[in-house]
């Protein structure tokens, strides 16, 4: 293959990569997407639950890749009580991520981006004022030059490492199976919290009335067991799951969730976005919505820098500034919430959930709860807690808000 040259090369064809390429091409840049695997969306490393706002942010029409509409959640604290929130309007969707990812990639092609599948980035170096990517394409080595490289290559981003931007602050380990399950309400997810899931939580997400995705994520720094070992224990010991899950599984997903962006997400000729930049909600682990917002900025800024001939780190910091202005505060507060909740013991969690389960609080949660913007709800809860003089709850909520 003859060496190729582009204005913008995007490494990774997940949702963030496809959105970045779409916006770079839309802005007039000659754009290429490279993807290591044979097709987008494989291997799957996601729960397949996205907020309703995600569909709009990704500029995609609902299709057959939507399995269920989710209107709320049943939350199970360590004492096995149940708190039900939502239940009126659609807040999320259970989707087929493979089809979703491929649809987003198709949209980037419609905007004019080129694609190279089965193409692995082997290295990155400076080359006459541009960036040169060393690639392995269909088993053969080749090079491609770019004025700007967008790293959308996931949690263990090579692009971030090669250009000196480093890695995200924390990586959680997760595993999920799809299995037969007695789903009581296909419009509700189930969330299980407690110290038996160190550092995060477990879930049951309905696919249909007879099938669910059951999984969990753990903070490896808080346990010596793997996520898979924790899932096996959880399915054997949790009464709700044990009574309703059927033997065997239809699918297994293993993956990681990156939390906490790097201090800087732009370098000379390079920006990073999506999971590679830790642009993931620390409270839920969801990255598609925030990743799409940030990837649009990445595509626009990279294209403009390439077309105007200034691809310095200083010029590309416009991307860093724009995405932090849009979602940086939400990610920062979300990280505080994640860290505070991760330090609570089971008694603390039971007390906190007991506070949440009061009718007045449930009303506030249902009115202001937003999976994509939890800081709004957090402020309302602090005000309510002050009025009730619930001192321990106030302390926990304030630590979430101000650190």
Tab-separated table of C-alpha atoms in Angstrom:
chain	number	residue	atom	x	y	z
A	1	UNK	CA	0.000	0.000	0.000
A	2	UNK	CA	1.231	3.490	-0.859
A	3	UNK	CA	1.692	5.742	2.165
A	4	UNK	CA	-1.350	7.968	2.732
A	5	UNK	CA	-1.756	11.558	3.890
A	6	UNK	CA	-4.741	13.146	5.656
A	7	UNK	CA	-5.636	16.304	7.502
A	8	UNK	CA	-7.087	14.359	10.441
A	9	UNK	CA	-6.667	10.706	11.376
A	10	UNK	CA	-8.902	9.272	14.095
A	11	UNK	CA	-7.636	6.171	15.888
A	12	UNK	CA	-10.588	4.081	17.090
A	13	UNK	CA	-14.068	3.626	15.600
A	14	UNK	CA	-16.126	3.562	18.790
A	15	UNK	CA	-18.814	6.207	19.358
A	16	UNK	CA	-16.292	8.920	20.295
A	17	UNK	CA	-14.083	8.147	17.298
A	18	UNK	CA	-16.993	8.099	14.881
A	19	UNK	CA	-18.372	11.388	16.219
A	20	UNK	CA	-14.943	13.037	16.062
A	21	UNK	CA	-14.446	11.872	12.479
A	22	UNK	CA	-17.931	12.971	11.529
A	23	UNK	CA	-17.326	16.499	12.800
A	24	UNK	CA	-13.819	16.713	11.348
A	25	UNK	CA	-15.092	15.709	7.917
A	26	UNK	CA	-18.102	18.022	8.252
A	27	UNK	CA	-15.683	20.872	8.973
A	28	UNK	CA	-13.939	20.262	5.651
A	29	UNK	CA	-10.936	18.176	6.719
A	30	UNK	CA	-9.781	15.148	4.760
A	31	UNK	CA	-10.424	12.547	7.431
A	32	UNK	CA	-9.518	8.904	8.022
A	33	UNK	CA	-10.706	6.519	10.750
A	34	UNK	CA	-8.596	3.496	11.576
A	35	UNK	CA	-9.971	0.616	13.625
A	36	UNK	CA	-8.018	-2.338	14.949
A	37	UNK	CA	-10.877	-4.822	14.696
A	38	UNK	CA	-12.780	-6.193	11.748
A	39	UNK	CA	-15.953	-4.244	12.537
A	40	UNK	CA	-17.091	-1.446	14.828
A	41	UNK	CA	-18.692	-2.435	18.136
A	42	UNK	CA	-16.656	-5.646	18.497
A	43	UNK	CA	-15.469	-6.839	20.890
A	44	UNK	CA	-18.242	-5.409	23.049
A	45	UNK	CA	-17.162	-3.806	26.341
A	46	UNK	CA	-20.337	-2.041	27.446
A	47	UNK	CA	-23.520	-2.657	29.422
A	48	UNK	CA	-25.601	-1.372	26.511
A	49	UNK	CA	-27.569	1.101	28.623
A	50	UNK	CA	-27.509	4.700	27.386
A	51	UNK	CA	-29.394	7.771	28.565
A	52	UNK	CA	-32.194	9.168	26.427
A	53	UNK	CA	-30.094	12.296	25.837
A	54	UNK	CA	-27.406	10.156	24.245
A	55	UNK	CA	-29.561	9.457	21.194
A	56	UNK	CA	-30.015	13.170	20.543
A	57	UNK	CA	-26.371	13.998	21.251
A	58	UNK	CA	-25.227	11.364	18.775
A	59	UNK	CA	-27.644	12.771	16.170
A	60	UNK	CA	-29.092	9.369	15.446
A	61	UNK	CA	-32.673	8.258	14.936
A	62	UNK	CA	-34.077	5.466	17.151
A	63	UNK	CA	-33.959	2.132	15.356
A	64	UNK	CA	-34.235	-1.626	15.858
A	65	UNK	CA	-31.071	-1.496	17.970
A	66	UNK	CA	-33.231	-0.257	20.872
A	67	UNK	CA	-34.475	-3.229	22.915
A	68	UNK	CA	-36.156	-1.559	25.877
A	69	UNK	CA	-37.119	1.855	27.217
A	70	UNK	CA	-36.024	2.392	30.826
A	71	UNK	CA	-38.093	4.660	33.059
A	72	UNK	CA	-36.423	4.168	36.429
A	73	UNK	CA	-34.461	1.985	38.796
A	74	UNK	CA	-34.924	-0.288	41.789
A	75	UNK	CA	-31.954	0.308	44.097
A	76	UNK	CA	-31.038	-2.395	46.617
A	77	UNK	CA	-28.891	-1.266	49.608
A	78	UNK	CA	-26.893	-3.791	51.666
A	79	UNK	CA	-29.885	-4.434	53.996
A	80	UNK	CA	-31.815	-5.786	50.934
A	81	UNK	CA	-34.531	-3.143	51.155
A	82	UNK	CA	-35.624	-1.593	47.857
A	83	UNK	CA	-35.824	2.036	46.758
A	84	UNK	CA	-37.713	2.743	43.534
A	85	UNK	CA	-37.076	5.952	41.600
A	86	UNK	CA	-38.428	7.252	38.317
A	87	UNK	CA	-41.094	5.235	36.589
A	88	UNK	CA	-42.928	7.931	34.614
A	89	UNK	CA	-40.864	9.142	31.648
A	90	UNK	CA	-38.242	7.366	29.570
A	91	UNK	CA	-34.788	8.093	30.964
A	92	UNK	CA	-32.623	5.536	29.158
A	93	UNK	CA	-32.569	2.794	26.556
A	94	UNK	CA	-31.217	-0.750	26.468
A	95	UNK	CA	-29.516	-1.048	23.094
A	96	UNK	CA	-27.540	-3.340	20.837
A	97	UNK	CA	-24.190	-1.550	21.021
A	98	UNK	CA	-22.780	-3.334	17.991
A	99	UNK	CA	-25.485	-1.995	15.686
A	100	UNK	CA	-25.418	1.392	17.414
A	101	UNK	CA	-21.655	1.759	16.913
A	102	UNK	CA	-21.844	0.684	13.286
A	103	UNK	CA	-24.631	3.163	12.601
A	104	UNK	CA	-22.513	5.991	14.011
A	105	UNK	CA	-19.587	4.881	11.853
A	106	UNK	CA	-21.810	4.858	8.772
A	107	UNK	CA	-22.812	8.444	9.537
A	108	UNK	CA	-19.168	9.508	9.628
A	109	UNK	CA	-18.661	7.935	6.214
A	110	UNK	CA	-21.715	9.785	4.900
A	111	UNK	CA	-19.982	13.013	5.986
A	112	UNK	CA	-16.947	12.055	3.889
A	113	UNK	CA	-14.596	10.217	6.252
A	114	UNK	CA	-12.577	7.257	4.959
A	115	UNK	CA	-12.217	4.015	6.959
A	116	UNK	CA	-9.480	1.417	7.336
A	117	UNK	CA	-10.610	-1.610	9.352
A	118	UNK	CA	-8.289	-4.335	10.675
A	119	UNK	CA	-5.694	-1.603	11.100
A	120	UNK	CA	-3.583	-1.371	14.248
A	121	UNK	CA	-1.512	1.678	15.173
A	122	UNK	CA	2.031	0.500	15.991
A	123	UNK	CA	3.685	3.830	16.674
A	124	UNK	CA	3.540	7.593	16.329
A	125	UNK	CA	6.338	10.031	15.491
A	126	UNK	CA	6.959	13.526	14.156
A	127	UNK	CA	7.498	13.784	10.419
A	128	UNK	CA	8.233	17.092	8.669
A	129	UNK	CA	5.838	19.118	10.796
A	130	UNK	CA	3.151	16.419	10.735
A	131	UNK	CA	2.455	13.207	12.632
A	132	UNK	CA	3.244	9.847	11.110
A	133	UNK	CA	1.360	6.763	12.282
A	134	UNK	CA	2.995	3.397	11.720
A	135	UNK	CA	0.225	0.914	10.974
A	136	UNK	CA	-0.387	-2.782	10.484
A	137	UNK	CA	-3.173	-3.062	7.902
A	138	UNK	CA	-4.422	-6.534	6.969
A	139	UNK	CA	-1.102	-8.005	8.041
A	140	UNK	CA	1.063	-5.513	6.128
A	141	UNK	CA	2.932	-2.513	7.499
A	142	UNK	CA	2.276	0.949	6.132
A	143	UNK	CA	2.398	4.586	7.189
A	144	UNK	CA	-0.112	7.411	7.182
A	145	UNK	CA	0.675	11.057	7.851
A	146	UNK	CA	-1.747	13.464	9.493
A	147	UNK	CA	-1.718	17.098	10.449
A	148	UNK	CA	-3.699	16.110	13.558
A	149	UNK	CA	-4.234	12.696	15.160
A	150	UNK	CA	-7.290	12.171	17.359
A	151	UNK	CA	-6.792	9.397	19.887
A	152	UNK	CA	-10.135	7.683	20.485
A	153	UNK	CA	-8.471	4.362	21.193
A	154	UNK	CA	-9.999	3.536	24.542
A	155	UNK	CA	-9.023	3.171	28.155
A	156	UNK	CA	-5.439	1.997	27.544
A	157	UNK	CA	-4.843	4.632	24.858
A	158	UNK	CA	-1.556	4.188	23.029
A	159	UNK	CA	-1.966	7.599	21.401
A	160	UNK	CA	-2.148	9.286	24.827
A	161	UNK	CA	0.939	7.403	25.971
A	162	UNK	CA	2.972	7.988	22.813
A	163	UNK	CA	2.434	11.757	22.856
A	164	UNK	CA	3.135	12.086	26.586
A	165	UNK	CA	-0.392	12.838	27.825
A	166	UNK	CA	-0.386	9.827	30.141
A	167	UNK	CA	-3.271	7.711	31.326
A	168	UNK	CA	-6.550	8.330	33.162
A	169	UNK	CA	-6.695	8.646	36.957
A	170	UNK	CA	-8.424	5.350	37.747
A	171	UNK	CA	-9.542	2.213	35.902
A	172	UNK	CA	-12.374	0.003	37.155
A	173	UNK	CA	-12.712	-3.638	36.165
A	174	UNK	CA	-16.070	-5.008	35.027
A	175	UNK	CA	-17.787	-8.155	33.833
A	176	UNK	CA	-21.324	-8.851	32.638
A	177	UNK	CA	-23.294	-11.857	31.463
A	178	UNK	CA	-26.536	-12.014	29.526
A	179	UNK	CA	-28.723	-14.760	30.945
A	180	UNK	CA	-32.225	-16.002	31.532
A	181	UNK	CA	-33.871	-13.934	34.242
A	182	UNK	CA	-37.315	-13.450	35.740
A	183	UNK	CA	-37.685	-9.769	34.834
A	184	UNK	CA	-40.433	-8.231	36.958
A	185	UNK	CA	-40.551	-4.915	35.071
A	186	UNK	CA	-38.882	-4.415	31.691
A	187	UNK	CA	-38.936	-0.626	32.190
A	188	UNK	CA	-36.770	-0.692	35.322
A	189	UNK	CA	-33.101	-1.513	35.913
A	190	UNK	CA	-31.916	-2.964	39.220
A	191	UNK	CA	-28.877	-1.563	41.017
A	192	UNK	CA	-27.144	-3.283	43.948
A	193	UNK	CA	-24.759	-1.374	46.221
A	194	UNK	CA	-22.632	-2.480	49.163
A	195	UNK	CA	-19.166	-3.483	50.183
A	196	UNK	CA	-19.575	-6.865	48.486
A	197	UNK	CA	-19.022	-4.851	45.272
A	198	UNK	CA	-15.936	-2.820	46.302
A	199	UNK	CA	-15.730	0.630	44.774
A	200	UNK	CA	-18.796	0.583	42.503
A	201	UNK	CA	-22.032	-1.413	42.096
A	202	UNK	CA	-23.793	-4.357	40.463
A	203	UNK	CA	-26.750	-4.260	38.087
A	204	UNK	CA	-29.464	-6.127	36.270
A	205	UNK	CA	-30.547	-4.562	32.965
A	206	UNK	CA	-33.590	-6.056	31.183
A	207	UNK	CA	-33.272	-7.092	27.548
A	208	UNK	CA	-36.790	-8.555	27.473
A	209	UNK	CA	-39.160	-10.156	29.984
A	210	UNK	CA	-37.080	-13.356	30.086
A	211	UNK	CA	-33.513	-12.067	29.694
A	212	UNK	CA	-31.273	-9.606	31.520
A	213	UNK	CA	-27.696	-8.370	31.524
A	214	UNK	CA	-26.258	-8.970	34.991
A	215	UNK	CA	-22.890	-7.541	35.875
A	216	UNK	CA	-20.754	-5.495	38.203
A	217	UNK	CA	-17.704	-3.283	38.328
A	218	UNK	CA	-15.099	-3.147	41.081
A	219	UNK	CA	-12.176	-0.927	41.977
A	220	UNK	CA	-9.115	-3.210	41.753
A	221	UNK	CA	-7.361	-1.137	44.433
A	222	UNK	CA	-10.027	-2.185	46.946
A	223	UNK	CA	-10.019	-5.940	46.372
A	224	UNK	CA	-7.729	-8.872	45.616
A	225	UNK	CA	-10.440	-10.711	43.710
A	226	UNK	CA	-11.181	-10.278	40.006
A	227	UNK	CA	-14.449	-8.781	38.797
A	228	UNK	CA	-15.437	-12.244	37.546
A	229	UNK	CA	-14.876	-13.772	40.997
A	230	UNK	CA	-16.964	-11.015	42.548
A	231	UNK	CA	-19.757	-11.641	40.019
A	232	UNK	CA	-19.779	-15.375	40.812
A	233	UNK	CA	-20.058	-14.625	44.523
A	234	UNK	CA	-22.696	-11.984	43.954
A	235	UNK	CA	-24.919	-14.289	41.897
A	236	UNK	CA	-24.640	-16.999	44.538
A	237	UNK	CA	-25.258	-14.829	47.595
A	238	UNK	CA	-27.585	-12.001	46.535
A	239	UNK	CA	-31.135	-13.226	47.241
A	240	UNK	CA	-32.800	-11.247	44.448
A	241	UNK	CA	-30.399	-12.480	41.778
A	242	UNK	CA	-30.130	-16.033	43.124
A	243	UNK	CA	-33.898	-16.566	43.062
A	244	UNK	CA	-34.523	-15.094	39.611
A	245	UNK	CA	-31.469	-15.860	37.455
A	246	UNK	CA	-31.417	-19.086	35.457
A	247	UNK	CA	-28.374	-21.332	34.945
A	248	UNK	CA	-26.023	-20.665	32.053
A	249	UNK	CA	-25.400	-17.539	30.030
A	250	UNK	CA	-25.950	-16.296	26.488
A	251	UNK	CA	-23.057	-13.841	26.345
A	252	UNK	CA	-20.134	-12.583	28.432
A	253	UNK	CA	-18.650	-9.077	28.329
A	254	UNK	CA	-15.391	-8.135	30.059
A	255	UNK	CA	-14.102	-4.586	30.095
A	256	UNK	CA	-12.739	-1.591	31.937
A	257	UNK	CA	-14.173	1.798	32.873
A	258	UNK	CA	-11.754	4.753	32.876
A	259	UNK	CA	-12.415	7.500	35.403
A	260	UNK	CA	-10.804	10.912	35.737
A	261	UNK	CA	-9.379	12.831	32.744
A	262	UNK	CA	-5.696	13.609	32.353
A	263	UNK	CA	-4.603	17.128	33.345
A	264	UNK	CA	-4.224	17.935	29.650
A	265	UNK	CA	-5.829	16.330	26.588
A	266	UNK	CA	-3.922	18.086	23.785
A	267	UNK	CA	-0.325	17.966	22.552
A	268	UNK	CA	1.440	19.035	19.373
A	269	UNK	CA	-0.585	17.510	16.542
A	270	UNK	CA	-2.648	15.303	18.883
A	271	UNK	CA	-5.862	15.397	20.909
A	272	UNK	CA	-7.446	12.545	22.840
A	273	UNK	CA	-11.154	12.007	23.424
A	274	UNK	CA	-13.735	9.597	24.858
A	275	UNK	CA	-12.488	6.762	27.074
A	276	UNK	CA	-8.899	7.631	26.130
A	277	UNK	CA	-9.400	10.956	27.943
A	278	UNK	CA	-11.404	9.572	30.870
A	279	UNK	CA	-14.521	11.403	29.684
A	280	UNK	CA	-16.819	8.993	31.511
A	281	UNK	CA	-19.444	9.657	34.202
A	282	UNK	CA	-17.867	8.489	37.496
A	283	UNK	CA	-21.289	7.941	39.080
A	284	UNK	CA	-22.633	5.499	36.488
A	285	UNK	CA	-19.675	4.489	34.326
A	286	UNK	CA	-21.441	5.668	31.172
A	287	UNK	CA	-19.241	7.259	28.550
A	288	UNK	CA	-21.197	7.527	25.311
A	289	UNK	CA	-23.091	10.747	26.112
A	290	UNK	CA	-20.158	12.767	27.463
A	291	UNK	CA	-17.832	11.160	24.937
A	292	UNK	CA	-20.049	12.360	22.085
A	293	UNK	CA	-20.076	15.924	23.410
A	294	UNK	CA	-16.286	15.998	23.722
A	295	UNK	CA	-15.651	14.194	20.426
A	296	UNK	CA	-17.552	16.854	18.509
A	297	UNK	CA	-15.217	19.490	19.897
A	298	UNK	CA	-12.236	17.263	19.081
A	299	UNK	CA	-13.315	16.887	15.453
A	300	UNK	CA	-14.051	20.576	14.953
A	301	UNK	CA	-10.883	21.880	16.618
A	302	UNK	CA	-8.644	19.294	14.910
A	303	UNK	CA	-10.113	20.121	11.487
A	304	UNK	CA	-9.775	23.867	11.962
A	305	UNK	CA	-6.196	23.536	13.204
A	306	UNK	CA	-5.268	21.332	10.255
A	307	UNK	CA	-6.911	23.567	7.662
A	308	UNK	CA	-5.459	26.792	9.069
A	309	UNK	CA	-1.973	25.306	9.397
A	310	UNK	CA	-1.466	25.640	13.153
A	311	UNK	CA	-1.500	22.275	14.888
A	312	UNK	CA	0.577	23.250	17.903
A	313	UNK	CA	-0.418	22.162	21.391
A	314	UNK	CA	-1.350	25.755	22.108
A	315	UNK	CA	-3.795	25.859	19.195
A	316	UNK	CA	-5.260	22.454	20.029
A	317	UNK	CA	-5.783	23.456	23.666
A	318	UNK	CA	-8.931	25.120	22.353
A	319	UNK	CA	-10.391	21.598	22.415
A	320	UNK	CA	-9.304	21.070	26.030
A	321	UNK	CA	-10.851	24.381	27.066
A	322	UNK	CA	-14.151	23.753	25.252
A	323	UNK	CA	-14.840	20.279	26.570
A	324	UNK	CA	-13.925	21.200	30.147
A	325	UNK	CA	-16.209	24.222	29.946
A	326	UNK	CA	-19.044	21.956	28.748
A	327	UNK	CA	-18.698	18.933	31.069
A	328	UNK	CA	-15.621	19.429	33.266
A	329	UNK	CA	-17.534	20.526	36.358
A	330	UNK	CA	-19.927	17.584	36.046
A	331	UNK	CA	-17.028	15.140	35.782
A	332	UNK	CA	-15.245	16.739	38.742
A	333	UNK	CA	-18.298	16.569	41.020
A	334	UNK	CA	-19.040	13.065	39.781
A	335	UNK	CA	-15.527	11.979	40.738
A	336	UNK	CA	-15.995	13.375	44.247
A	337	UNK	CA	-19.298	11.525	44.550
A	338	UNK	CA	-17.646	8.322	43.354
A	339	UNK	CA	-14.780	8.640	45.833
A	340	UNK	CA	-17.055	9.455	48.790
A	341	UNK	CA	-19.477	6.602	48.080
A	342	UNK	CA	-16.539	4.223	47.667
A	343	UNK	CA	-15.423	4.956	51.244
A	344	UNK	CA	-18.797	4.339	52.905
A	345	UNK	CA	-19.387	1.100	54.804
A	346	UNK	CA	-22.628	-0.881	54.589
A	347	UNK	CA	-24.172	0.849	57.614
A	348	UNK	CA	-23.465	4.256	56.080
A	349	UNK	CA	-24.996	3.176	52.773
A	350	UNK	CA	-28.110	1.848	54.501
A	351	UNK	CA	-28.535	5.137	56.364
A	352	UNK	CA	-28.008	7.197	53.214
A	353	UNK	CA	-30.473	5.077	51.242
A	354	UNK	CA	-32.961	5.309	54.097
A	355	UNK	CA	-32.827	9.096	53.749
A	356	UNK	CA	-33.354	8.807	49.987
A	357	UNK	CA	-36.354	6.515	50.484
A	358	UNK	CA	-38.503	9.149	52.205
A	359	UNK	CA	-41.471	10.316	50.047
A	360	UNK	CA	-40.334	13.943	49.899
A	361	UNK	CA	-36.842	12.939	48.815
A	362	UNK	CA	-38.127	10.466	46.214
A	363	UNK	CA	-40.192	13.313	44.749
A	364	UNK	CA	-37.067	15.487	44.454
A	365	UNK	CA	-35.099	12.626	42.867
A	366	UNK	CA	-37.839	11.976	40.328
A	367	UNK	CA	-38.090	15.674	39.500
A	368	UNK	CA	-34.405	16.580	39.300
A	369	UNK	CA	-32.672	13.258	38.798
A	370	UNK	CA	-30.557	13.226	35.644
A	371	UNK	CA	-28.080	10.428	34.995
A	372	UNK	CA	-26.033	12.788	32.828
A	373	UNK	CA	-26.031	15.742	35.255
A	374	UNK	CA	-26.110	14.434	38.875
A	375	UNK	CA	-24.790	17.720	40.332
A	376	UNK	CA	-28.209	19.372	39.926
A	377	UNK	CA	-29.887	16.699	42.045
A	378	UNK	CA	-27.052	16.754	44.580
A	379	UNK	CA	-27.599	20.452	45.265
A	380	UNK	CA	-31.328	19.920	45.818
A	381	UNK	CA	-30.668	17.026	48.205
A	382	UNK	CA	-28.221	19.086	50.288
A	383	UNK	CA	-30.875	21.789	50.693
A	384	UNK	CA	-33.454	19.200	51.746
A	385	UNK	CA	-31.034	17.504	54.160
A	386	UNK	CA	-30.267	20.827	55.844
A	387	UNK	CA	-33.954	21.425	56.369
A	388	UNK	CA	-34.335	18.021	58.008
A	389	UNK	CA	-31.154	18.464	60.122
A	390	UNK	CA	-29.889	15.040	59.039
A	391	UNK	CA	-26.308	15.710	60.054
A	392	UNK	CA	-24.629	12.523	58.890
A	393	UNK	CA	-26.342	12.709	55.507
A	394	UNK	CA	-25.418	16.405	55.198
A	395	UNK	CA	-21.778	15.516	55.820
A	396	UNK	CA	-21.781	12.837	53.126
A	397	UNK	CA	-23.556	15.028	50.567
A	398	UNK	CA	-21.285	18.006	51.204
A	399	UNK	CA	-18.205	15.835	50.774
A	400	UNK	CA	-19.591	14.810	47.407
A	401	UNK	CA	-20.110	18.411	46.374
A	402	UNK	CA	-16.973	20.140	47.664
A	403	UNK	CA	-14.535	17.314	48.331
